[in-house]
């Protein structure tokens, strides 16, 4: 059973400056809900109720968001405005939230290693909340948990991306297990299009087994001088321990302004329910 989910949220969100100068990018709202709440809801709906955040400087608003605000609760108690707090109240009731800090921005791999104390020695989910995933049925993390139960190894979410976008992603190659599943045998972080092993790009959803931590400790900084989770996963992939899953649903890259606006329009039209 997977019970824990890690949210690396230490990034600076430079693409959203000046909005992110003193506010975490994960708190930017998609309509009326902060980006990170969508991710946490996806984790909790998948049964991953122990949520760990790897934060950095200037991220205190995230901790406050997943805590009670008694003054606010008191102020609106018994009024028609209580309904606006329903979704976050439900998240706070169902989840347990822990925090640790990444001391320097050494990359996603380093952020995940920083979360070791919070995740312990069991398999755990990882959600990058700037990848907002919208599905018709089960959330992406729920879909991945089912696969973990079947394969008992690392599961990574992938999607097909056009050739001219591939250099922004980690890219995999693998042997097809089913039409939506690959046993990974190659992974490259942000390759030039001509060197990409496929058009299958890794997106911000992972299930990792705890042996990843020892591998991360030994993984030297790679692309951009950062410790890359892709490099660490490649070590496990060589042992046949990584399965890539073409998930059902739509992903919005809310770490970019274009993706953020697209997600906002989509959610306003299809998901937002005026309360
Ligand atoms: P990004 O590189 O997309 O996020 O990292 P960023 O740095 O916040 O955004 P820009 O590029 O400056 O606009 C992907 C995810 O990994 C986390 C980020 O918070 C984001 O969720 N991350 C990345 C860390 O937590 N620590 C790191 O050292 C690097």
XYZ file of C-alpha atoms and ligand atoms in Angstrom:
304
model
C 0.000 0.000 0.000
C 1.317 3.438 -0.891
C 0.372 6.051 1.678
C 2.788 8.917 1.094
C 3.235 11.545 -1.555
C 6.079 14.027 -1.951
C 5.633 17.514 -3.387
C 8.914 19.192 -4.365
C 7.973 22.865 -4.237
C 11.299 24.570 -3.663
C 11.608 26.065 -7.167
C 11.749 29.818 -7.694
C 9.109 29.944 -10.433
C 11.169 32.511 -12.321
C 8.919 32.268 -15.366
C 6.167 33.929 -13.341
C 8.157 36.832 -11.956
C 7.257 39.305 -10.640
C 4.140 37.408 -9.425
C 6.356 34.847 -7.711
C 8.715 37.316 -6.072
C 7.154 36.880 -2.650
C 4.474 34.280 -3.411
C 5.122 30.602 -4.222
C 4.182 29.726 -7.788
C 2.327 26.702 -6.369
C -0.116 29.143 -4.749
C -1.057 30.797 -8.052
C -4.756 30.077 -8.519
C -6.263 28.168 -11.400
C -9.621 29.976 -11.197
C -10.280 29.879 -7.430
C -7.985 27.095 -6.227
C -4.206 27.174 -5.838
C -2.289 24.910 -8.177
C -0.854 22.868 -5.322
C -4.310 22.052 -3.953
C -5.230 20.301 -7.213
C -2.148 18.098 -6.811
C -2.804 17.362 -3.144
C -6.424 16.440 -3.920
C -5.176 14.058 -6.627
C -2.819 12.405 -4.110
C -5.431 12.086 -1.367
C -8.026 10.725 -3.820
C -5.449 8.032 -4.649
C -5.199 7.129 -0.950
C -1.873 8.943 -0.462
C -2.918 10.920 2.596
C 0.513 11.555 4.129
C 1.736 14.545 2.219
C 5.347 15.745 2.408
C 6.491 19.072 0.999
C 10.070 19.920 0.140
C 10.006 23.679 0.411
C 12.452 26.525 0.270
C 12.609 30.156 1.229
C 9.421 32.155 0.710
C 7.108 29.136 0.647
C 5.390 29.614 3.988
C 2.044 30.333 2.312
C 1.874 26.650 1.310
C 2.111 25.509 4.942
C -0.513 28.080 5.931
C -2.835 26.908 3.170
C -2.888 23.349 4.519
C -3.511 24.477 8.095
C -6.591 25.853 9.851
C -7.062 29.616 9.900
C -9.099 29.968 13.080
C -9.645 33.692 12.738
C -11.114 33.229 9.260
C -13.151 30.187 10.354
C -14.570 32.178 13.257
C -15.335 35.187 11.082
C -17.414 33.288 8.521
C -18.925 30.638 10.798
C -22.685 30.358 10.245
C -22.627 32.705 7.229
C -23.294 31.854 3.581
C -19.554 32.141 2.928
C -18.625 28.929 4.702
C -19.158 26.984 1.469
C -16.106 28.654 -0.072
C -13.876 26.844 2.401
C -15.405 23.398 1.887
C -12.805 21.991 -0.517
C -9.778 22.994 1.546
C -11.437 21.921 4.809
C -11.971 18.473 3.320
C -8.318 18.272 2.243
C -7.111 19.317 5.708
C -9.362 16.725 7.366
C -8.219 13.883 5.132
C -4.496 14.655 4.884
C -1.491 14.836 7.185
C 1.077 17.430 6.154
C 4.823 17.533 6.817
C 7.477 19.906 5.606
C 11.189 19.940 5.093
C 13.482 22.407 3.368
C 15.870 22.026 0.483
C 18.833 24.173 1.484
C 19.903 25.030 -2.070
C 18.298 24.518 -5.476
C 20.346 21.532 -6.598
C 17.688 20.039 -8.847
C 14.641 17.814 -8.663
C 16.718 14.732 -7.785
C 18.217 16.569 -4.814
C 14.758 17.817 -3.770
C 13.469 14.231 -3.754
C 16.497 13.074 -1.748
C 15.767 15.871 0.726
C 12.330 14.301 1.186
C 13.794 10.949 2.301
C 13.137 11.593 5.991
C 9.489 12.316 5.222
C 8.968 9.368 2.873
C 10.895 6.664 4.784
C 11.405 3.156 3.441
C 8.159 2.564 1.544
C 7.249 3.304 -2.074
C 5.834 6.813 -2.445
C 4.257 9.105 -5.017
C 5.805 12.317 -6.326
C 3.669 15.089 -7.785
C 5.042 18.211 -9.446
C 2.076 20.451 -8.941
C 2.938 22.724 -11.858
C 1.865 19.806 -14.076
C -1.905 19.972 -13.658
C -3.555 16.754 -14.819
C -7.252 16.648 -15.617
C -8.991 13.308 -16.081
C -12.514 12.049 -16.710
C -12.359 9.175 -14.233
C -9.586 8.225 -11.804
C -6.877 10.813 -11.261
C -3.440 10.109 -12.722
C -1.959 9.131 -9.337
C -4.822 6.650 -8.765
C -4.140 5.134 -12.186
C -0.454 4.815 -11.281
C -1.092 3.268 -7.865
C -3.005 0.447 -9.595
C -0.002 -0.152 -11.862
C 2.379 -0.142 -8.909
C 0.273 -2.889 -7.328
C 0.685 -4.890 -10.539
C 4.402 -4.254 -11.265
C 5.931 -3.408 -7.876
C 8.551 -1.081 -9.318
C 8.978 2.601 -10.180
C 6.169 3.951 -12.350
C 6.601 7.181 -14.308
C 3.926 9.067 -16.218
C 4.652 9.909 -19.850
C 2.918 11.595 -22.738
C 3.641 11.984 -26.419
C 4.942 15.450 -27.239
C 5.673 17.101 -30.595
C 9.257 16.984 -31.840
C 9.826 20.738 -31.380
C 8.927 20.544 -27.660
C 10.863 17.402 -26.759
C 13.998 19.239 -25.605
C 12.098 20.594 -22.597
C 11.484 17.136 -21.118
C 13.065 13.978 -19.844
C 12.523 11.437 -22.624
C 12.302 7.636 -22.426
C 12.702 4.663 -24.707
C 11.457 1.238 -23.776
C 9.942 -2.093 -24.716
C 6.196 -2.015 -25.108
C 4.394 -4.107 -22.485
C 0.924 -2.917 -23.519
C -0.203 -0.090 -25.782
C 0.041 2.347 -22.838
C 2.978 0.767 -20.939
C 6.723 0.490 -21.539
C 9.536 -1.220 -19.660
C 12.046 1.637 -19.743
C 15.559 0.941 -21.058
C 16.748 4.455 -21.874
C 16.144 7.912 -20.444
C 17.655 11.251 -21.361
C 17.065 14.610 -19.678
C 16.163 17.434 -22.071
C 17.817 16.038 -25.233
C 18.163 18.042 -28.446
C 15.313 16.861 -30.724
C 17.707 14.973 -33.012
C 19.069 12.942 -30.092
C 15.763 12.167 -28.363
C 15.238 8.395 -28.108
C 11.457 8.784 -28.716
C 8.631 11.313 -28.478
C 7.598 9.969 -25.045
C 8.190 12.662 -22.454
C 8.196 12.275 -18.685
C 5.685 14.470 -16.880
C 5.418 15.370 -13.201
C 3.973 12.182 -11.725
C 6.104 9.371 -10.341
C 5.832 6.419 -8.034
C 9.286 5.708 -6.653
C 10.613 2.793 -4.653
C 12.821 3.695 -1.682
C 15.977 2.295 -3.329
C 15.916 5.535 -5.343
C 17.438 7.356 -2.346
C 20.691 5.354 -2.375
C 20.916 5.841 -6.117
C 20.314 9.601 -5.761
C 23.087 9.851 -3.173
C 25.484 8.470 -5.781
C 24.117 10.427 -8.749
C 26.408 13.316 -9.760
C 24.941 16.588 -10.994
C 23.922 16.246 -14.645
C 22.196 18.623 -17.058
C 22.395 22.259 -15.875
C 24.598 21.187 -12.941
C 21.518 19.788 -11.146
C 20.959 16.335 -9.691
C 18.460 14.902 -12.158
C 15.842 12.353 -11.110
C 15.999 11.086 -14.706
C 19.672 10.083 -14.237
C 18.874 8.225 -11.012
C 15.907 6.474 -12.608
C 18.136 5.403 -15.493
C 20.220 3.418 -12.993
C 17.094 1.555 -11.867
C 15.857 1.225 -15.460
C 19.034 -0.719 -16.343
C 17.841 -3.321 -13.836
C 14.359 -3.381 -15.430
C 12.825 -1.566 -12.476
C 11.068 1.329 -14.230
C 7.743 1.191 -16.074
C 6.469 4.197 -18.046
C 2.748 4.779 -18.332
C 0.915 6.794 -20.972
C -1.775 8.069 -18.635
C -5.389 8.805 -19.461
C -6.113 12.517 -19.215
C -4.849 15.945 -20.184
C -1.797 17.647 -18.727
C -1.288 21.381 -18.551
C 2.199 22.766 -18.042
C 1.291 25.401 -15.488
C 4.983 26.174 -14.954
C 4.772 28.132 -18.215
C 2.572 31.169 -18.771
C 0.910 29.663 -21.877
C 0.072 26.389 -20.098
C -1.179 28.274 -17.073
C -3.580 30.369 -19.153
C -4.758 27.271 -21.071
C -5.419 25.455 -17.779
C -7.264 28.454 -16.402
C -9.560 28.649 -19.438
C -10.130 24.889 -19.446
C -10.877 24.666 -15.727
C -13.179 27.681 -15.822
C -15.195 26.105 -18.614
C -15.163 22.451 -17.573
C -14.328 22.043 -13.889
C -15.072 25.163 -11.885
C -18.389 24.978 -10.073
C -19.581 28.326 -8.751
C -20.396 27.811 -5.067
P 11.097 23.703 -12.550
O 12.460 23.984 -13.001
O 10.039 23.506 -13.561
O 10.522 24.791 -11.551
O 11.154 22.442 -11.567
P 11.025 26.205 -11.112
O 12.485 26.247 -10.971
O 10.200 26.530 -9.913
O 10.459 27.132 -12.277
P 11.204 28.174 -13.226
O 11.847 27.336 -14.286
O 12.161 28.966 -12.393
O 10.075 29.028 -13.754
C 10.182 21.416 -11.557
C 9.690 21.151 -10.158
O 10.739 20.721 -9.311
C 10.833 21.538 -8.158
C 10.119 22.834 -8.513
O 9.564 23.428 -7.362
C 9.052 22.368 -9.494
O 7.900 21.904 -8.824
N 12.257 21.708 -7.816
C 13.179 21.875 -8.806
C 12.652 21.691 -6.502
O 11.823 21.538 -5.570
N 13.986 21.842 -6.213
C 14.922 22.002 -7.177
O 16.119 22.139 -6.845
C 14.505 22.028 -8.505
